[in-house]
Coordinates of C-alpha atoms and ligand atoms in Angstrom, one line a residue:
M182 CA -0.1 -0.2 0.1
S183 CA 1.3 3.5 -0.8
S184 CA 2.0 5.9 2.1
F185 CA 2.8 9.6 1.2
P186 CA 5.7 11.4 3.2
D187 CA 4.5 13.0 6.0
S188 CA 6.4 16.4 4.8
P189 CA 4.8 19.9 3.9
A190 CA 4.9 19.0 0.7
F191 CA 2.8 15.9 0.6
T192 CA 0.4 16.6 3.1
G193 CA -2.7 19.3 3.9
F194 CA -3.8 21.1 1.1
N195 CA -0.8 19.3 -0.6
T196 CA -1.8 16.3 -0.2
P197 CA -1.6 14.3 -3.5
S198 CA -4.7 14.0 -5.4
R199 CA -4.6 11.3 -7.9
V200 CA -8.2 11.7 -8.8
E201 CA -9.0 11.4 -12.6
A202 CA -12.9 12.7 -12.6
D203 CA -15.8 14.0 -15.0
V204 CA -18.3 16.2 -13.0
F205 CA -21.2 17.4 -15.3
D206 CA -22.5 20.6 -14.4
L207 CA -20.6 21.8 -11.4
A208 CA -22.4 23.8 -8.9
V209 CA -22.0 27.4 -9.5
E210 CA -22.7 30.7 -7.5
G211 CA -23.4 33.6 -9.6
T212 CA -23.9 33.9 -13.1
I213 CA -21.5 32.3 -15.9
P214 CA -22.3 34.5 -18.9
P215 CA -23.6 32.4 -21.7
E216 CA -21.6 33.3 -24.1
I217 CA -18.4 32.0 -23.0
H218 CA -18.1 29.1 -25.2
G219 CA -14.8 26.9 -24.7
T220 CA -12.6 25.2 -22.6
F221 CA -9.9 26.0 -19.4
Y222 CA -7.1 23.7 -19.5
R223 CA -4.5 23.7 -16.2
V224 CA -2.3 21.0 -14.9
Q225 CA -1.0 20.6 -11.3
P226 CA 2.1 18.4 -10.3
D227 CA 0.3 15.1 -8.5
P228 CA 2.7 12.2 -7.5
Q229 CA 1.4 9.3 -8.8
F230 CA 3.1 7.2 -6.2
P231 CA 5.2 8.0 -3.0
P232 CA 8.7 9.5 -3.8
L233 CA 11.7 6.8 -4.3
L234 CA 14.0 9.0 -1.8
G235 CA 11.6 9.6 0.7
N236 CA 11.1 13.3 -0.1
D237 CA 10.4 15.4 -3.4
I238 CA 10.3 19.1 -4.1
P239 CA 6.9 20.3 -5.9
F240 CA 8.1 20.2 -9.5
N241 CA 8.8 16.5 -9.5
G242 CA 5.0 15.2 -9.5
D243 CA 3.7 13.8 -12.4
G244 CA 1.4 16.2 -14.5
M245 CA -2.4 15.9 -14.1
I246 CA -4.3 18.0 -16.4
A247 CA -7.6 19.5 -15.7
R248 CA -10.6 20.5 -18.4
F249 CA -13.1 23.3 -17.5
H250 CA -15.5 23.2 -20.5
F251 CA -18.0 26.3 -20.7
E252 CA -21.0 26.1 -22.5
N253 CA -24.7 27.8 -21.8
G254 CA -23.9 28.9 -18.6
R255 CA -22.6 25.8 -17.4
V256 CA -19.3 24.5 -16.4
H257 CA -18.2 20.5 -16.9
F258 CA -15.1 19.4 -15.0
R259 CA -13.0 16.5 -16.5
Q260 CA -9.5 15.6 -14.9
R261 CA -6.9 13.0 -16.1
W262 CA -2.9 11.9 -15.8
A263 CA -1.2 13.4 -18.7
K264 CA 0.7 9.3 -19.3
T265 CA 4.4 9.9 -19.8
D266 CA 6.5 7.2 -20.5
K267 CA 7.3 7.7 -16.6
W268 CA 4.2 7.2 -15.6
K269 CA 3.5 4.4 -17.8
L270 CA 6.3 2.3 -16.3
E271 CA 6.1 3.2 -13.0
H272 CA 2.1 2.6 -13.0
D273 CA 3.4 -0.7 -14.6
A274 CA 5.6 -1.5 -11.7
G275 CA 3.4 0.0 -8.9
R276 CA 5.7 2.3 -7.4
S277 CA 8.3 5.3 -8.1
L278 CA 11.5 4.2 -10.0
F279 CA 12.8 7.9 -10.8
G280 CA 14.5 9.5 -8.0
A281 CA 15.0 13.3 -7.9
Y282 CA 14.1 16.5 -10.1
R283 CA 16.4 16.6 -13.1
N284 CA 19.1 13.9 -11.4
P285 CA 19.0 10.3 -13.4
L286 CA 21.8 9.3 -11.2
T287 CA 19.0 8.7 -8.8
D288 CA 17.0 6.4 -10.7
D289 CA 16.3 3.2 -10.2
P290 CA 18.0 0.9 -12.7
A291 CA 14.7 -0.2 -14.4
A292 CA 13.9 3.5 -15.2
K293 CA 17.2 3.7 -17.5
G294 CA 16.5 4.5 -21.4
T295 CA 13.0 6.3 -20.5
I296 CA 12.4 9.3 -20.8
R297 CA 11.8 11.6 -17.6
G298 CA 9.5 13.9 -18.0
T299 CA 6.4 14.5 -15.5
A300 CA 4.4 17.0 -18.4
N301 CA 3.8 18.8 -15.2
T302 CA 4.2 22.5 -15.9
N303 CA 1.7 23.7 -18.6
A304 CA -1.5 22.8 -20.9
F305 CA -1.0 24.5 -24.0
L306 CA -3.0 24.4 -27.3
H307 CA -2.3 24.7 -30.8
G308 CA -3.7 23.3 -34.4
G309 CA -6.1 21.0 -32.3
R310 CA -3.7 19.3 -30.0
L311 CA -3.4 19.7 -26.4
Y312 CA 0.2 19.7 -25.2
A313 CA 1.0 18.6 -21.6
L314 CA 4.5 20.4 -21.4
K315 CA 7.7 19.8 -18.9
E316 CA 11.1 21.8 -19.9
D317 CA 13.2 18.3 -19.6
S318 CA 11.5 16.5 -22.5
P319 CA 10.0 16.9 -25.7
A320 CA 6.7 17.7 -26.1
L321 CA 3.2 15.2 -24.6
V322 CA 0.5 15.1 -27.1
M323 CA -3.1 14.7 -25.3
D324 CA -6.7 14.8 -27.1
P325 CA -7.9 18.4 -26.1
D326 CA -11.6 16.3 -25.2
T327 CA -11.3 13.2 -23.8
L328 CA -7.7 13.9 -22.4
E329 CA -6.2 10.7 -23.6
T330 CA -2.4 10.4 -24.1
L331 CA -0.9 9.9 -27.3
G332 CA 2.2 10.4 -26.7
Y333 CA 5.5 12.7 -27.2
T334 CA 5.9 14.3 -30.4
D335 CA 9.3 15.6 -32.1
F336 CA 7.1 17.8 -34.6
G337 CA 8.3 15.3 -37.3
G338 CA 12.1 16.2 -36.9
M339 CA 13.1 18.2 -33.9
T340 CA 16.8 17.3 -32.8
G341 CA 17.1 18.6 -29.4
E342 CA 16.1 16.7 -26.6
T343 CA 13.6 18.9 -25.1
F344 CA 10.9 21.4 -25.7
T345 CA 10.1 24.6 -23.3
A346 CA 6.7 24.3 -20.9
H347 CA 6.4 28.2 -22.3
P348 CA 6.2 28.3 -26.0
K349 CA 4.0 31.1 -27.5
I350 CA 1.7 31.9 -30.5
D351 CA 2.8 33.8 -33.3
P352 CA -0.3 36.2 -33.6
E353 CA 1.2 36.7 -37.7
T354 CA 1.8 33.0 -38.3
G355 CA -0.3 31.5 -35.9
D356 CA 3.0 29.2 -35.4
M357 CA 3.8 28.1 -32.1
I358 CA 7.6 29.2 -31.6
G359 CA 9.6 27.3 -28.9
F360 CA 12.5 26.6 -28.1
G361 CA 14.9 23.8 -25.8
Y362 CA 17.7 23.9 -23.3
A363 CA 20.2 21.4 -21.9
S364 CA 19.2 20.2 -25.8
K365 CA 22.0 18.0 -26.0
G366 CA 21.0 16.5 -22.1
I367 CA 21.2 17.7 -18.9
C368 CA 23.5 20.5 -17.9
T369 CA 24.9 21.2 -21.7
R370 CA 24.7 24.7 -22.8
D371 CA 23.3 23.9 -26.0
M372 CA 19.6 25.9 -27.0
T373 CA 17.3 24.8 -29.7
Y374 CA 15.0 27.8 -31.3
Y375 CA 12.1 26.1 -33.0
E376 CA 9.1 27.1 -35.0
V377 CA 6.1 24.7 -35.6
A378 CA 3.4 24.9 -37.9
P379 CA -0.5 24.6 -36.8
D380 CA -0.4 21.1 -38.3
G381 CA 2.5 20.3 -35.9
T382 CA 5.5 19.9 -38.3
L383 CA 8.8 21.5 -37.5
K384 CA 9.3 24.6 -39.8
R385 CA 12.8 25.5 -38.3
E386 CA 15.4 24.6 -35.7
I387 CA 18.2 27.2 -34.7
W388 CA 21.1 25.7 -32.7
F389 CA 23.1 27.7 -30.5
E390 CA 24.9 28.3 -26.8
N391 CA 24.2 29.7 -23.8
P392 CA 26.9 31.7 -21.9
Y393 CA 26.6 29.2 -18.9
Y394 CA 23.7 26.4 -17.8
C395 CA 20.5 27.2 -16.6
M396 CA 17.2 26.9 -15.8
M397 CA 15.6 28.3 -19.3
H398 CA 12.1 28.4 -17.9
D399 CA 10.6 31.1 -20.5
F400 CA 11.1 33.2 -23.1
A401 CA 9.8 35.9 -25.1
V402 CA 8.8 36.5 -29.0
T403 CA 8.6 39.5 -30.6
R404 CA 7.9 39.7 -34.5
D405 CA 11.5 40.4 -35.2
Y406 CA 13.5 38.5 -32.4
A407 CA 13.1 35.6 -30.0
L408 CA 14.3 36.8 -26.5
F409 CA 16.1 34.6 -23.9
H410 CA 16.7 35.4 -20.2
V411 CA 19.8 33.7 -18.4
V412 CA 19.8 34.0 -15.0
P413 CA 22.2 32.5 -12.7
I414 CA 19.6 29.2 -11.5
V415 CA 22.5 27.1 -12.4
S416 CA 23.9 23.2 -12.1
S417 CA 26.5 20.7 -12.8
W418 CA 27.1 17.0 -12.5
E419 CA 29.4 17.6 -9.6
R420 CA 26.1 18.8 -7.8
L421 CA 24.2 15.9 -9.0
A422 CA 26.9 13.5 -8.3
E423 CA 26.8 15.0 -4.8
G424 CA 22.9 14.5 -4.4
K425 CA 22.2 18.3 -4.0
P426 CA 19.3 19.5 -5.7
H427 CA 19.5 19.8 -9.3
F428 CA 19.3 23.5 -9.4
G429 CA 21.1 26.2 -7.1
F430 CA 21.3 29.9 -7.1
D431 CA 24.5 31.7 -7.8
T432 CA 24.3 35.2 -6.9
T433 CA 27.9 35.9 -8.2
L434 CA 27.2 35.9 -12.0
P435 CA 25.4 38.3 -14.4
V436 CA 22.4 37.8 -15.8
H437 CA 22.3 38.1 -20.0
L438 CA 19.4 38.7 -22.6
G439 CA 20.0 37.2 -25.9
V440 CA 18.3 38.7 -28.8
L441 CA 17.9 36.1 -31.9
P442 CA 17.0 37.4 -35.1
R443 CA 13.5 35.8 -36.3
R444 CA 14.6 36.4 -40.0
E445 CA 15.0 34.1 -42.6
G446 CA 18.0 32.3 -42.6
A447 CA 19.2 33.6 -39.1
T448 CA 21.9 31.4 -37.3
A449 CA 23.8 31.3 -34.0
A450 CA 26.2 33.6 -35.2
D451 CA 23.5 36.5 -35.2
I452 CA 22.4 36.6 -31.8
R453 CA 23.4 39.5 -29.5
W454 CA 24.1 39.1 -26.0
F455 CA 22.9 41.8 -23.5
T456 CA 24.3 41.9 -19.8
T457 CA 23.1 43.2 -16.8
E458 CA 23.9 42.9 -12.9
N459 CA 22.8 39.5 -10.9
C460 CA 19.2 39.7 -10.2
F461 CA 16.3 36.6 -10.6
A462 CA 13.6 36.5 -13.2
S463 CA 11.7 33.7 -14.2
H464 CA 8.3 34.0 -16.0
V465 CA 7.9 37.0 -19.1
M466 CA 4.5 39.2 -19.2
N467 CA 5.0 40.1 -22.6
A468 CA 7.7 41.6 -24.9
F469 CA 7.4 43.9 -27.8
Q470 CA 9.4 46.2 -30.2
E471 CA 9.3 50.0 -30.9
G472 CA 11.7 50.9 -33.1
D473 CA 15.0 50.0 -32.4
R474 CA 14.2 49.3 -29.0
I475 CA 13.2 46.0 -27.2
H476 CA 10.9 46.0 -24.1
F477 CA 11.2 42.8 -22.1
D478 CA 8.3 42.8 -19.2
T479 CA 9.1 40.2 -16.4
P480 CA 9.0 39.7 -12.6
V481 CA 12.2 40.6 -11.2
A482 CA 13.7 39.8 -7.7
K483 CA 16.9 41.0 -6.0
N484 CA 17.6 37.4 -5.5
N485 CA 16.6 33.5 -5.6
M486 CA 12.7 32.9 -5.5
F487 CA 12.9 29.2 -5.0
P488 CA 14.0 27.4 -1.3
F489 CA 13.9 24.4 -2.8
F490 CA 17.3 25.4 -5.0
P491 CA 18.9 26.9 -2.7
D492 CA 22.0 29.7 -3.4
V493 CA 25.2 27.7 -4.3
H494 CA 27.2 29.6 -1.7
G495 CA 25.3 28.7 0.9
A496 CA 23.5 31.6 2.0
P497 CA 20.6 31.0 3.9
F498 CA 16.9 31.8 1.4
N499 CA 16.1 35.3 1.8
P500 CA 12.1 35.6 1.8
M501 CA 12.1 39.7 1.7
E502 CA 14.7 39.6 -1.4
S503 CA 12.2 37.0 -2.9
A504 CA 9.9 39.4 -3.6
S505 CA 9.3 39.7 -7.4
F506 CA 8.2 43.2 -9.1
L507 CA 7.1 43.6 -12.7
T508 CA 10.1 45.2 -14.2
R509 CA 10.2 46.6 -18.1
W510 CA 13.8 45.6 -19.0
T511 CA 14.9 47.5 -22.2
V512 CA 17.6 47.1 -24.8
D513 CA 18.6 48.9 -27.7
M514 CA 19.7 47.1 -30.8
A515 CA 20.9 50.3 -32.5
S516 CA 23.6 50.8 -29.5
N517 CA 27.1 49.2 -29.4
S518 CA 26.7 48.7 -25.8
D519 CA 26.2 45.2 -24.4
A520 CA 24.5 46.9 -21.6
F521 CA 20.8 47.2 -20.7
E522 CA 19.6 50.7 -21.7
S523 CA 16.9 50.7 -18.5
R524 CA 15.5 48.6 -15.9
T525 CA 12.2 50.2 -14.8
R526 CA 9.8 48.9 -11.7
L527 CA 6.4 49.1 -13.4
T528 CA 4.2 48.4 -10.1
D529 CA 4.8 48.2 -6.5
M530 CA 2.5 44.9 -6.2
A531 CA 5.0 42.0 -5.4
G532 CA 4.1 39.5 -8.0
E533 CA 4.2 36.3 -10.7
F534 CA 2.7 34.6 -12.6
P535 CA 2.1 37.3 -15.2
R536 CA -0.6 36.8 -18.2
I537 CA -1.4 39.0 -21.1
D538 CA -4.4 39.0 -23.6
D539 CA -2.5 36.3 -25.7
R540 CA -3.9 37.6 -29.0
Y541 CA -1.3 40.6 -27.8
Q542 CA 1.5 38.2 -27.7
G543 CA 4.9 40.2 -28.6
L544 CA 3.0 43.1 -29.8
P545 CA 2.3 46.7 -27.8
Y546 CA 0.0 45.7 -25.2
R547 CA -2.2 47.5 -22.4
Y548 CA -3.3 44.9 -19.9
G549 CA -1.5 42.5 -17.8
W550 CA -2.8 40.4 -14.8
L551 CA -0.6 38.3 -12.2
L552 CA -0.8 37.1 -8.7
V553 CA 0.2 38.7 -6.4
I554 CA 1.4 38.5 -2.7
D555 CA -0.3 41.7 -0.2
P556 CA 1.7 41.1 2.9
T557 CA -0.6 43.5 4.3
K558 CA -3.4 41.1 4.6
P559 CA -4.0 38.6 7.2
V560 CA -3.3 34.8 6.8
E561 CA -5.5 33.0 9.1
L562 CA -4.9 29.4 8.4
K563 CA -5.6 26.8 11.5
G564 CA -3.7 23.3 11.1
G565 CA -1.0 23.8 8.1
S566 CA -0.4 26.1 5.5
A567 CA 0.2 26.4 2.1
G568 CA 3.7 26.6 2.4
G569 CA 5.8 29.7 1.7
A570 CA 4.1 32.8 1.0
V571 CA 0.8 33.1 0.0
M572 CA -0.4 34.3 -3.2
N573 CA -3.6 36.2 -1.8
T574 CA -4.4 38.7 -4.5
L575 CA -5.0 39.1 -8.2
G576 CA -3.6 42.3 -9.4
M577 CA -4.4 44.0 -13.0
V578 CA -1.8 46.4 -14.6
D579 CA -3.0 48.9 -17.2
H580 CA 0.2 50.2 -19.0
E581 CA -1.8 52.7 -20.8
T582 CA -2.9 54.6 -17.8
G583 CA -0.8 53.7 -15.3
T584 CA -3.3 52.4 -12.9
E585 CA -3.7 49.0 -11.2
Q586 CA -6.2 47.1 -9.6
S587 CA -6.4 44.4 -7.4
W588 CA -8.6 42.1 -5.5
W589 CA -7.7 39.8 -2.0
C590 CA -9.2 36.4 -1.8
G591 CA -9.5 36.1 2.0
P592 CA -7.6 35.0 4.6
V593 CA -8.0 31.2 4.5
S594 CA -7.4 30.9 0.6
S595 CA -4.8 31.4 -2.1
L596 CA -5.1 31.9 -6.1
Q597 CA -3.7 30.0 -8.9
E598 CA -2.3 31.5 -12.0
P599 CA -5.0 33.8 -13.9
C600 CA -5.8 33.2 -17.5
F601 CA -7.7 35.6 -20.0
I602 CA -10.9 34.6 -21.9
P603 CA -11.4 37.1 -25.0
R604 CA -15.3 37.7 -25.3
G605 CA -14.7 36.8 -29.0
P606 CA -12.2 36.9 -31.7
D607 CA -12.3 40.5 -32.6
A608 CA -12.8 41.3 -29.2
P609 CA -10.8 44.9 -28.2
E610 CA -7.8 43.7 -25.9
G611 CA -8.9 43.1 -22.6
D612 CA -12.6 42.7 -23.3
G613 CA -13.6 39.5 -21.5
W614 CA -13.0 37.5 -18.8
I615 CA -10.3 36.2 -16.0
V616 CA -10.6 32.5 -14.8
M617 CA -8.4 31.4 -12.1
I618 CA -8.6 28.3 -9.3
C619 CA -8.9 29.4 -6.0
N620 CA -7.3 27.2 -3.6
R621 CA -10.1 27.0 -0.1
L622 CA -6.7 26.2 2.1
E623 CA -8.6 25.6 5.0
D624 CA -11.5 23.5 3.6
R625 CA -9.1 21.8 1.3
A626 CA -11.6 22.3 -1.4
S627 CA -11.0 24.3 -4.9
D628 CA -13.4 27.1 -6.5
L629 CA -13.1 28.1 -10.4
L630 CA -13.4 32.2 -10.1
L631 CA -14.8 34.2 -13.2
F632 CA -13.8 37.7 -13.2
D633 CA -14.8 40.7 -15.7
A634 CA -11.3 40.9 -17.0
T635 CA -10.7 44.7 -16.7
D636 CA -13.2 45.2 -13.4
I637 CA -11.5 42.8 -11.2
A638 CA -12.0 45.0 -8.1
K639 CA -15.4 44.0 -7.9
G640 CA -14.6 40.3 -7.3
P641 CA -15.7 37.3 -9.0
I642 CA -18.6 37.5 -11.1
A643 CA -19.3 33.9 -11.1
S644 CA -17.5 30.5 -8.6
A645 CA -18.1 27.3 -9.7
R646 CA -17.1 24.7 -7.0
I647 CA -14.7 21.8 -8.0
P648 CA -15.6 18.5 -6.1
V649 CA -12.2 17.6 -6.4
R650 CA -9.3 19.5 -4.6
M651 CA -6.9 21.3 -7.1
R652 CA -3.5 20.8 -5.6
F653 CA -0.8 23.7 -6.3
G654 CA -0.6 24.0 -10.0
L655 CA 1.3 25.5 -12.9
H656 CA 0.1 27.0 -15.9
G657 CA -3.0 26.9 -18.0
N658 CA -4.9 28.0 -21.1
W659 CA -8.3 29.2 -23.1
L660 CA -9.5 27.3 -26.4
P661 CA -12.3 28.9 -27.6
A662 CA -14.8 26.4 -28.8
A663 CA -14.5 28.3 -32.4
A664 CA -10.9 26.9 -32.8
Ligands
V55_820 C1 9.0 25.8 -12.8 C2 8.1 24.5 -12.9 C3 8.6 23.8 -12.7 C4 10.0 23.2 -13.5 C5 10.8 24.3 -13.8 O1 9.0 28.3 -12.3 C6 10.5 25.5 -13.0 C7 8.5 27.2 -12.8 C8 6.4 22.5 -12.5 O2 7.8 22.5 -12.6 O3 10.7 22.2 -14.1
FE821 FE1 6.2 28.6 -15.8

């Protein structure tokens, strides 16, 4: 019989769920606008079996995909495992065979030769396919209706080993733009840039090298450039041999922004590297061009945001310095300098999980949403916590007016990443709704909240009770029924 560790990552609200379910017509408070027709997909790490090594970090659980289908003012729920090669091998064995996060040296010998991916980071839609993504592996294809797993794809010719969990859709071509890192294996500096057509086939692949090996979790794409922020969340085979966590943060290394031209025939030789002082950044809200300038909007913290990937020089985790603030990095392609032109804080709300109206991907844009930690608000949890700082607020920034809005979810709840739903294909930017999961930490329950996207301060217009507890989740996306 399986028994999970008695540790914060596996108890309380974080108790593994492992529930595959179909629930027709969730109970709703408020009114779901009947025009909303489409499906919200999201993923949570959810370990199938107790960890091989006795404990584990939240990023190593198996991908569990949830699908919320909206139609005629109702919402229907379906949840299934992303049945990776790892999941199947372990399912047949009835136990864990893979060890620590991105450390194959800790695996059971029976795991050798099987792709280690957990498909636990993003549920992404392109060309009628649902991709369950993990940055250490190829993309896993699933059926967007049944959530049946169809298997890994190399897009008919990708030669790198990995595909990012954060691809973008080019609004002009409809192509999926992605990249891979550790493309020749763990700890290699090799990177690959990919363009995938809506039919799922690879149109383009460019190989290049990073200044140093690090977690390349997200990137940005504008009309003419792909932008890679190199932040020193580093690793090495020595670390893995010593049994340390795969990644650690190095406060002594600089940060780089690589600018790869997307024009026909561009190669590694065309990349331009800009450099700036050490800081921490992970997700990108958006990036866009303005003449020769490129603006890159990302939440930036002074120091490490991942307590489970500790400082490589032994410094203790610093919660104050882990607070991130949406910041605009600007580089000037007309300048001869490799320095950033500016680094400008855009809001004093501390937050992460930035999102936009995705139709404005890579373009000048007005609205952004993010999860905010409001430290002035009370957290009143009896019996256990969500662990770490609580994302207790939904924030919205309006770059045009310089104003912002927020909505606090109360002292016994926390929030998961927001996702924008456009009112229709031709609706103006920001005209639509925000959908997000709210963790009812004390009830160990989850609600699906719906907001008017540019009027979040008034609170949710509808709230659906999900009869299955959703664990700490990562990313999700909206698929309009018309697509
Ligand atoms: C993140 C999440 C991951 C991962 C690397 O920043 C980075 C989030 C859920 O897995 O493997
Ligand atoms: Fe992410």
